[in-house]
PDB file of C-alpha atoms and ligand atoms in Angstrom:
ATOM      1  CA  MET A  17      -9.498  41.644  14.123  1.00 67.00           C
ATOM      2  CA  MET A  18      -7.982  38.565  12.517  1.00 79.00           C
ATOM      3  CA  GLY A  19     -10.081  36.364  10.241  1.00 85.00           C
ATOM      4  CA  ARG A  20      -9.612  33.307  12.438  1.00 89.00           C
ATOM      5  CA  ALA A  21     -11.065  35.142  15.448  1.00 92.00           C
ATOM      6  CA  HIS A  22     -13.961  36.469  13.356  1.00 94.00           C
ATOM      7  CA  LEU A  23     -14.749  32.973  12.110  1.00 95.00           C
ATOM      8  CA  MET A  24     -14.714  31.317  15.536  1.00 95.00           C
ATOM      9  CA  ILE A  25     -16.387  34.065  17.564  1.00 96.00           C
ATOM     10  CA  GLY A  26     -18.973  35.051  14.920  1.00 96.00           C
ATOM     11  CA  THR A  27     -20.001  31.487  14.121  1.00 97.00           C
ATOM     12  CA  GLY A  28     -19.739  30.169  17.700  1.00 97.00           C
ATOM     13  CA  VAL A  29     -21.738  32.952  19.350  1.00 97.00           C
ATOM     14  CA  THR A  30     -24.379  32.901  16.591  1.00 97.00           C
ATOM     15  CA  LEU A  31     -24.970  29.147  16.850  1.00 97.00           C
ATOM     16  CA  SER A  32     -25.013  29.301  20.664  1.00 97.00           C
ATOM     17  CA  VAL A  33     -27.579  32.118  20.742  1.00 97.00           C
ATOM     18  CA  MET A  34     -29.704  30.232  18.213  1.00 96.00           C
ATOM     19  CA  GLY A  35     -29.412  27.065  20.278  1.00 95.00           C
ATOM     20  CA  LEU A  36     -30.380  28.860  23.492  1.00 95.00           C
ATOM     21  CA  ALA A  37     -33.292  30.630  21.757  1.00 95.00           C
ATOM     22  CA  GLY A  38     -34.644  27.351  20.392  1.00 93.00           C
ATOM     23  CA  ILE A  39     -34.047  28.242  16.739  1.00 93.00           C
ATOM     24  CA  PRO A  40     -33.097  25.087  14.797  1.00 91.00           C
ATOM     25  CA  VAL A  41     -29.327  24.958  14.232  1.00 92.00           C
ATOM     26  CA  THR A  42     -29.132  23.226  10.857  1.00 90.00           C
ATOM     27  CA  LEU A  43     -26.095  22.506   8.709  1.00 90.00           C
ATOM     28  CA  PRO A  44     -27.026  25.182   6.094  1.00 87.00           C
ATOM     29  CA  ALA A  45     -27.541  27.702   8.908  1.00 91.00           C
ATOM     30  CA  ALA A  46     -24.101  26.866  10.330  1.00 93.00           C
ATOM     31  CA  ALA A  47     -22.544  27.260   6.866  1.00 90.00           C
ATOM     32  CA  VAL A  48     -24.264  30.618   6.355  1.00 90.00           C
ATOM     33  CA  ALA A  49     -23.087  31.755   9.807  1.00 94.00           C
ATOM     34  CA  ALA A  50     -19.486  30.786   8.978  1.00 93.00           C
ATOM     35  CA  VAL A  51     -19.481  32.584   5.606  1.00 90.00           C
ATOM     36  CA  SER A  52     -21.237  35.628   7.095  1.00 93.00           C
ATOM     37  CA  SER A  53     -18.644  35.943   9.861  1.00 95.00           C
ATOM     38  CA  LEU A  54     -15.982  36.473   7.168  1.00 92.00           C
ATOM     39  CA  LEU A  55     -18.049  38.192   4.468  1.00 89.00           C
ATOM     40  CA  PRO A  56     -17.506  41.817   5.611  1.00 89.00           C
ATOM     41  CA  ASP A  57     -13.782  41.445   4.854  1.00 88.00           C
ATOM     42  CA  ILE A  58     -14.449  40.467   1.218  1.00 82.00           C
ATOM     43  CA  ASP A  59     -13.165  43.963   0.333  1.00 79.00           C
ATOM     44  CA  GLU A  60      -9.777  42.850   1.683  1.00 80.00           C
ATOM     45  CA  PRO A  61      -8.052  40.718  -1.005  1.00 76.00           C
ATOM     46  CA  ASN A  62      -5.891  38.908   1.565  1.00 77.00           C
ATOM     47  CA  SER A  63      -8.812  37.935   3.831  1.00 83.00           C
ATOM     48  CA  ILE A  64      -9.575  34.269   4.604  1.00 84.00           C
ATOM     49  CA  LEU A  65     -12.677  34.151   2.423  1.00 82.00           C
ATOM     50  CA  VAL A  66     -10.978  35.548  -0.680  1.00 82.00           C
ATOM     51  CA  ARG A  67      -7.846  33.425  -0.134  1.00 83.00           C
ATOM     52  CA  THR A  68     -10.016  30.315   0.170  1.00 83.00           C
ATOM     53  CA  VAL A  69     -11.889  30.987  -3.059  1.00 78.00           C
ATOM     54  CA  LEU A  70      -8.791  32.247  -4.900  1.00 82.00           C
ATOM     55  CA  PRO A  71      -5.815  30.447  -3.313  1.00 86.00           C
ATOM     56  CA  ALA A  72      -2.234  31.267  -4.250  1.00 85.00           C
ATOM     57  CA  GLY A  73      -2.065  28.158  -6.476  1.00 87.00           C
ATOM     58  CA  VAL A  74      -4.927  29.368  -8.648  1.00 85.00           C
ATOM     59  CA  LEU A  75      -3.247  32.772  -8.945  1.00 86.00           C
ATOM     60  CA  ARG A  76       0.038  31.097 -10.054  1.00 89.00           C
ATOM     61  CA  VAL A  77      -1.784  29.137 -12.773  1.00 88.00           C
ATOM     62  CA  MET A  78      -3.471  32.348 -13.859  1.00 86.00           C
ATOM     63  CA  GLN A  79      -0.150  34.193 -14.024  1.00 89.00           C
ATOM     64  CA  LEU A  80       1.290  31.433 -16.225  1.00 90.00           C
ATOM     65  CA  ALA A  81      -1.801  31.513 -18.462  1.00 91.00           C
ATOM     66  CA  LEU A  82      -1.448  35.297 -18.783  1.00 90.00           C
ATOM     67  CA  ILE A  83       2.232  35.025 -19.742  1.00 91.00           C
ATOM     68  CA  ALA A  84       1.347  32.344 -22.316  1.00 93.00           C
ATOM     69  CA  GLY A  85      -1.421  34.642 -23.569  1.00 91.00           C
ATOM     70  CA  ALA A  86       1.026  37.535 -23.937  1.00 91.00           C
ATOM     71  CA  VAL A  87       3.421  35.369 -25.983  1.00 93.00           C
ATOM     72  CA  PHE A  88       0.518  34.145 -28.127  1.00 92.00           C
ATOM     73  CA  VAL A  89      -0.731  37.682 -28.776  1.00 91.00           C
ATOM     74  CA  TYR A  90       2.776  38.845 -29.686  1.00 90.00           C
ATOM     75  CA  TYR A  91       3.441  36.042 -32.220  1.00 90.00           C
ATOM     76  CA  TYR A  92       0.035  35.682 -33.823  1.00 90.00           C
ATOM     77  CA  GLY A  93      -0.818  39.392 -33.812  1.00 87.00           C
ATOM     78  CA  GLN A  94       2.182  40.522 -35.858  1.00 86.00           C
ATOM     79  CA  ASP A  95      -0.126  41.716 -38.663  1.00 88.00           C
ATOM     80  CA  TYR A  96      -1.416  44.347 -36.252  1.00 84.00           C
ATOM     81  CA  ALA A  97       2.004  45.695 -35.163  1.00 81.00           C
ATOM     82  CA  PRO A  98       2.704  47.665 -33.053  1.00 86.00           C
ATOM     83  CA  TRP A  99      -0.562  46.833 -31.268  1.00 88.00           C
ATOM     84  CA  ASN A 100       0.426  43.206 -30.689  1.00 88.00           C
ATOM     85  CA  LEU A 101       3.469  44.389 -28.729  1.00 90.00           C
ATOM     86  CA  PHE A 102       1.372  46.895 -26.825  1.00 89.00           C
ATOM     87  CA  LEU A 103      -1.291  44.332 -25.872  1.00 90.00           C
ATOM     88  CA  ALA A 104       1.292  41.635 -25.043  1.00 91.00           C
ATOM     89  CA  GLY A 105       3.106  44.134 -22.808  1.00 91.00           C
ATOM     90  CA  LEU A 106      -0.136  45.040 -21.053  1.00 89.00           C
ATOM     91  CA  ILE A 107      -0.998  41.379 -20.383  1.00 89.00           C
ATOM     92  CA  GLY A 108       2.573  40.820 -19.199  1.00 88.00           C
ATOM     93  CA  VAL A 109       2.334  43.697 -16.724  1.00 87.00           C
ATOM     94  CA  VAL A 110      -0.958  42.323 -15.310  1.00 86.00           C
ATOM     95  CA  SER A 111       0.623  38.887 -14.835  1.00 87.00           C
ATOM     96  CA  PHE A 112       3.369  40.384 -12.642  1.00 84.00           C
ATOM     97  CA  LEU A 113       1.051  42.382 -10.408  1.00 84.00           C
ATOM     98  CA  PRO A 114       1.202  41.453  -6.710  1.00 83.00           C
ATOM     99  CA  GLY A 115      -1.210  38.754  -5.468  1.00 80.00           C
ATOM    100  CA  ARG A 116      -3.659  41.060  -3.750  1.00 79.00           C
ATOM    101  CA  THR A 117      -4.032  43.309  -6.788  1.00 83.00           C
ATOM    102  CA  LEU A 118      -4.463  40.245  -8.987  1.00 83.00           C
ATOM    103  CA  ARG A 119      -7.176  38.948  -6.644  1.00 84.00           C
ATOM    104  CA  HIS A 120      -8.955  42.287  -6.910  1.00 83.00           C
ATOM    105  CA  ILE A 121      -8.857  42.079 -10.698  1.00 84.00           C
ATOM    106  CA  VAL A 122     -10.094  38.469 -10.713  1.00 83.00           C
ATOM    107  CA  MET A 123     -12.946  39.322  -8.315  1.00 83.00           C
ATOM    108  CA  PHE A 124     -13.915  42.245 -10.546  1.00 84.00           C
ATOM    109  CA  MET A 125     -13.837  40.008 -13.643  1.00 83.00           C
ATOM    110  CA  ILE A 126     -15.916  37.272 -11.966  1.00 83.00           C
ATOM    111  CA  GLY A 127     -18.387  39.974 -10.944  1.00 82.00           C
ATOM    112  CA  LEU A 128     -18.613  41.266 -14.517  1.00 83.00           C
ATOM    113  CA  GLY A 129     -18.983  37.688 -15.791  1.00 82.00           C
ATOM    114  CA  LEU A 130     -21.821  36.984 -13.361  1.00 79.00           C
ATOM    115  CA  LEU A 131     -23.601  40.170 -14.449  1.00 77.00           C
ATOM    116  CA  GLN A 132     -23.091  39.395 -18.130  1.00 78.00           C
ATOM    117  CA  PHE A 133     -23.819  35.666 -18.275  1.00 75.00           C
ATOM    118  CA  GLY A 134     -25.465  34.767 -14.969  1.00 68.00           C
ATOM    119  CA  GLN A 135     -28.793  36.541 -15.373  1.00 63.00           C
ATOM    120  CA  ALA A 136     -30.307  33.709 -17.375  1.00 62.00           C
ATOM    121  CA  PHE A 137     -29.893  31.334 -14.432  1.00 61.00           C
ATOM    122  CA  SER A 138     -31.107  33.292 -11.436  1.00 65.00           C
ATOM    123  CA  PRO A 139     -31.403  36.878 -10.174  1.00 63.00           C
ATOM    124  CA  TRP A 140     -28.996  35.980  -7.374  1.00 69.00           C
ATOM    125  CA  ASN A 141     -26.092  35.953  -9.812  1.00 76.00           C
ATOM    126  CA  THR A 142     -26.777  39.618 -10.495  1.00 76.00           C
ATOM    127  CA  ILE A 143     -26.706  40.351  -6.796  1.00 74.00           C
ATOM    128  CA  ALA A 144     -23.517  38.309  -6.273  1.00 77.00           C
ATOM    129  CA  GLY A 145     -21.925  40.061  -9.273  1.00 81.00           C
ATOM    130  CA  CYS A 146     -22.776  43.493  -7.878  1.00 79.00           C
ATOM    131  CA  VAL A 147     -21.443  42.526  -4.428  1.00 77.00           C
ATOM    132  CA  LEU A 148     -18.145  41.386  -5.967  1.00 79.00           C
ATOM    133  CA  ILE A 149     -17.684  44.472  -8.160  1.00 82.00           C
ATOM    134  CA  ILE A 150     -18.628  46.932  -5.429  1.00 78.00           C
ATOM    135  CA  SER A 151     -16.356  45.157  -2.915  1.00 77.00           C
ATOM    136  CA  THR A 152     -13.340  45.576  -5.202  1.00 79.00           C
ATOM    137  CA  LEU A 153     -14.053  49.289  -5.662  1.00 78.00           C
ATOM    138  CA  VAL A 154     -14.674  50.340  -2.059  1.00 72.00           C
ATOM    139  CA  SER A 155     -11.923  50.841   0.490  1.00 67.00           C
ATOM    140  CA  HIS A 156     -11.339  48.298   3.247  1.00 66.00           C
ATOM    141  CA  ARG A 157     -13.780  48.600   6.132  1.00 65.00           C
ATOM    142  CA  GLY A 158     -15.888  50.907   4.003  1.00 74.00           C
ATOM    143  CA  LEU A 159     -19.309  49.944   2.768  1.00 82.00           C
ATOM    144  CA  THR A 160     -19.076  46.290   3.843  1.00 87.00           C
ATOM    145  CA  HIS A 161     -18.624  47.389   7.454  1.00 91.00           C
ATOM    146  CA  SER A 162     -21.753  49.544   7.528  1.00 92.00           C
ATOM    147  CA  VAL A 163     -25.283  49.164   8.856  1.00 94.00           C
ATOM    148  CA  TYR A 164     -26.534  49.150   5.240  1.00 91.00           C
ATOM    149  CA  ALA A 165     -24.465  46.084   4.382  1.00 90.00           C
ATOM    150  CA  ALA A 166     -25.619  44.205   7.499  1.00 94.00           C
ATOM    151  CA  VAL A 167     -29.269  45.001   6.797  1.00 94.00           C
ATOM    152  CA  GLY A 168     -28.860  44.287   3.063  1.00 88.00           C
ATOM    153  CA  TRP A 169     -27.217  40.894   3.666  1.00 88.00           C
ATOM    154  CA  THR A 170     -29.894  39.918   6.209  1.00 92.00           C
ATOM    155  CA  MET A 171     -32.716  40.899   3.829  1.00 89.00           C
ATOM    156  CA  LEU A 172     -31.039  39.047   0.975  1.00 84.00           C
ATOM    157  CA  LEU A 173     -30.992  35.845   3.053  1.00 84.00           C
ATOM    158  CA  TYR A 174     -34.541  36.454   4.235  1.00 86.00           C
ATOM    159  CA  PHE A 175     -35.922  36.637   0.704  1.00 81.00           C
ATOM    160  CA  ALA A 176     -33.648  33.901  -0.632  1.00 77.00           C
ATOM    161  CA  ALA A 177     -34.867  31.427   1.997  1.00 77.00           C
ATOM    162  CA  GLN A 178     -38.578  32.213   1.628  1.00 79.00           C
ATOM    163  CA  GLY A 179     -40.614  29.053   1.242  1.00 77.00           C
ATOM    164  CA  THR A 180     -37.728  26.730   2.096  1.00 75.00           C
ATOM    165  CA  MET A 181     -37.310  24.607   5.207  1.00 76.00           C
ATOM    166  CA  GLU A 182     -34.593  26.983   6.399  1.00 76.00           C
ATOM    167  CA  GLU A 183     -36.873  30.013   6.358  1.00 77.00           C
ATOM    168  CA  ARG A 184     -36.023  31.306   9.813  1.00 86.00           C
ATOM    169  CA  SER A 185     -32.610  29.796  10.551  1.00 90.00           C
ATOM    170  CA  LEU A 186     -30.767  31.246   7.554  1.00 89.00           C
ATOM    171  CA  TRP A 187     -31.404  34.959   7.890  1.00 92.00           C
ATOM    172  CA  ILE A 188     -31.020  34.881  11.662  1.00 95.00           C
ATOM    173  CA  ALA A 189     -27.714  32.977  11.388  1.00 95.00           C
ATOM    174  CA  GLY A 190     -26.353  35.210   8.603  1.00 94.00           C
ATOM    175  CA  GLY A 191     -27.600  38.499   9.993  1.00 96.00           C
ATOM    176  CA  MET A 192     -26.331  37.814  13.506  1.00 97.00           C
ATOM    177  CA  SER A 193     -22.933  36.523  12.377  1.00 97.00           C
ATOM    178  CA  TYR A 194     -22.394  39.481  10.007  1.00 96.00           C
ATOM    179  CA  THR A 195     -23.376  41.958  12.715  1.00 97.00           C
ATOM    180  CA  LEU A 196     -21.042  40.262  15.235  1.00 97.00           C
ATOM    181  CA  HIS A 197     -18.150  40.831  12.794  1.00 95.00           C
ATOM    182  CA  LEU A 198     -18.951  44.568  12.787  1.00 95.00           C
ATOM    183  CA  VAL A 199     -19.239  44.625  16.589  1.00 94.00           C
ATOM    184  CA  ALA A 200     -15.864  42.859  16.910  1.00 93.00           C
ATOM    185  CA  ASP A 201     -14.203  45.356  14.538  1.00 91.00           C
ATOM    186  CA  MET A 202     -15.758  48.130  16.604  1.00 91.00           C
ATOM    187  CA  LEU A 203     -13.523  47.078  19.523  1.00 87.00           C
ATOM    188  CA  THR A 204     -10.338  47.706  17.550  1.00 87.00           C
ATOM    189  CA  ASN A 205      -8.582  51.046  17.303  1.00 84.00           C
ATOM    190  CA  ARG A 206      -9.500  51.424  13.630  1.00 84.00           C
ATOM    191  CA  GLY A 207     -13.189  50.939  14.346  1.00 88.00           C
ATOM    192  CA  ILE A 208     -15.904  51.067  11.702  1.00 90.00           C
ATOM    193  CA  ARG A 209     -17.964  53.788  10.035  1.00 90.00           C
ATOM    194  CA  PRO A 210     -21.502  52.437  10.434  1.00 90.00           C
ATOM    195  CA  LEU A 211     -23.338  55.032   8.330  1.00 88.00           C
ATOM    196  CA  PRO A 212     -21.198  56.261   5.401  1.00 81.00           C
ATOM    197  CA  PRO A 213     -20.967  58.875   3.943  1.00 80.00           C
ATOM    198  CA  LEU A 214     -21.247  60.209   7.500  1.00 84.00           C
ATOM    199  CA  LYS A 215     -17.722  60.370   8.934  1.00 85.00           C
ATOM    200  CA  PHE A 216     -18.957  59.213  12.346  1.00 87.00           C
ATOM    201  CA  ARG A 217     -16.837  56.298  13.553  1.00 89.00           C
ATOM    202  CA  LEU A 218     -17.592  53.653  16.193  1.00 88.00           C
ATOM    203  CA  ARG A 219     -14.339  52.787  17.875  1.00 87.00           C
ATOM    204  CA  LEU A 220     -13.753  51.483  21.389  1.00 84.00           C
ATOM    205  CA  LYS A 221      -9.951  51.206  21.043  1.00 78.00           C
ATOM    206  CA  LEU A 222      -9.872  48.148  23.306  1.00 78.00           C
ATOM    207  CA  MET A 223      -7.202  46.535  21.159  1.00 78.00           C
ATOM    208  CA  SER A 224      -5.180  46.919  17.997  1.00 78.00           C
ATOM    209  CA  THR A 225      -5.137  44.029  15.541  1.00 73.00           C
ATOM    210  CA  GLY A 226      -1.836  42.160  15.412  1.00 74.00           C
ATOM    211  CA  SER A 227      -0.445  43.606  18.652  1.00 83.00           C
ATOM    212  CA  LYS A 228       0.336  41.353  21.643  1.00 87.00           C
ATOM    213  CA  TRP A 229      -2.554  42.777  23.632  1.00 88.00           C
ATOM    214  CA  GLY A 230      -4.859  42.465  20.608  1.00 86.00           C
ATOM    215  CA  THR A 231      -3.988  38.794  20.166  1.00 88.00           C
ATOM    216  CA  LEU A 232      -4.595  38.185  23.873  1.00 90.00           C
ATOM    217  CA  VAL A 233      -8.039  39.817  23.707  1.00 88.00           C
ATOM    218  CA  GLU A 234      -8.862  37.728  20.595  1.00 90.00           C
ATOM    219  CA  ASN A 235      -7.805  34.506  22.309  1.00 92.00           C
ATOM    220  CA  VAL A 236      -9.803  35.305  25.445  1.00 93.00           C
ATOM    221  CA  CYS A 237     -12.872  35.992  23.268  1.00 93.00           C
ATOM    222  CA  ILE A 238     -12.344  32.691  21.439  1.00 94.00           C
ATOM    223  CA  MET A 239     -12.094  30.837  24.771  1.00 95.00           C
ATOM    224  CA  LEU A 240     -15.303  32.461  26.018  1.00 96.00           C
ATOM    225  CA  THR A 241     -16.985  31.438  22.754  1.00 96.00           C
ATOM    226  CA  LEU A 242     -15.891  27.821  23.269  1.00 96.00           C
ATOM    227  CA  VAL A 243     -17.267  27.897  26.822  1.00 96.00           C
ATOM    228  CA  LEU A 244     -20.566  29.283  25.492  1.00 96.00           C
ATOM    229  CA  LEU A 245     -20.703  26.535  22.838  1.00 96.00           C
ATOM    230  CA  TRP A 246     -19.940  23.881  25.420  1.00 96.00           C
ATOM    231  CA  TYR A 247     -22.649  25.237  27.730  1.00 95.00           C
ATOM    232  CA  THR A 248     -25.264  25.499  24.967  1.00 94.00           C
ATOM    233  CA  PHE A 249     -24.765  22.215  23.166  1.00 93.00           C
ATOM    234  CA  ILE A 250     -23.329  19.904  25.847  1.00 92.00           C
ATOM    235  CA  ALA A 251     -23.828  21.069  29.440  1.00 91.00           C
ATOM    236  CA  SER A 252     -27.424  22.304  29.179  1.00 84.00           C
ATOM    237  CA  ARG A 253     -28.728  19.287  27.293  1.00 76.00           C
TER     238      ARG A 253
HETATM  239 ZN1   ZN B 320     -13.630  43.394   9.221  1.00 50.11          ZN
END
């Protein structure tokens, strides 16, 4: 399913259910729901979430910096020949990699950086670092589309919000929105593998992403979500 549909359906349904159940719908809870609706696709370098954090402009700047770095290494490393040429060539090759590969590399590097330098600040940096590194190493719709990931994310939010005002709203918003993403992907013909390494696949084949029928189903689901939102927050008040 497309990111836009995930964002609208996941966030909309989550907030509506919370509203109907009397759970406070706060701004942080809404933000967590929105991020959680896109989070499972973090292993896809062209997904909305990754493109938002690492937009094409940032990648361009990085490519230029890498090319400048390669030139620098070549000129100032001449004492170490032929290694300067070797290293400059390597940096040059990285700078010309396609966007999605570059994003993968950047995500991996940020993950390593968080692990290396983030520990002093908070244990959450370690967790975020691990999430980033693992997500670059697993295949799309692998581990992030499993029951483990949904449970892990929900527990993470549960413990992170302990003792704050958002105690209940956050983990319910995040857990529900993340799970809704998996349910939505379950409807597509690729489906998900909820319990890897078991090969068992949940797949309802109701639609294929990108096809005319698939887009129609997505739009109908988005409309229903808007109706639900309208009912919950306007009509029933
Ligand atoms: Zn997905």
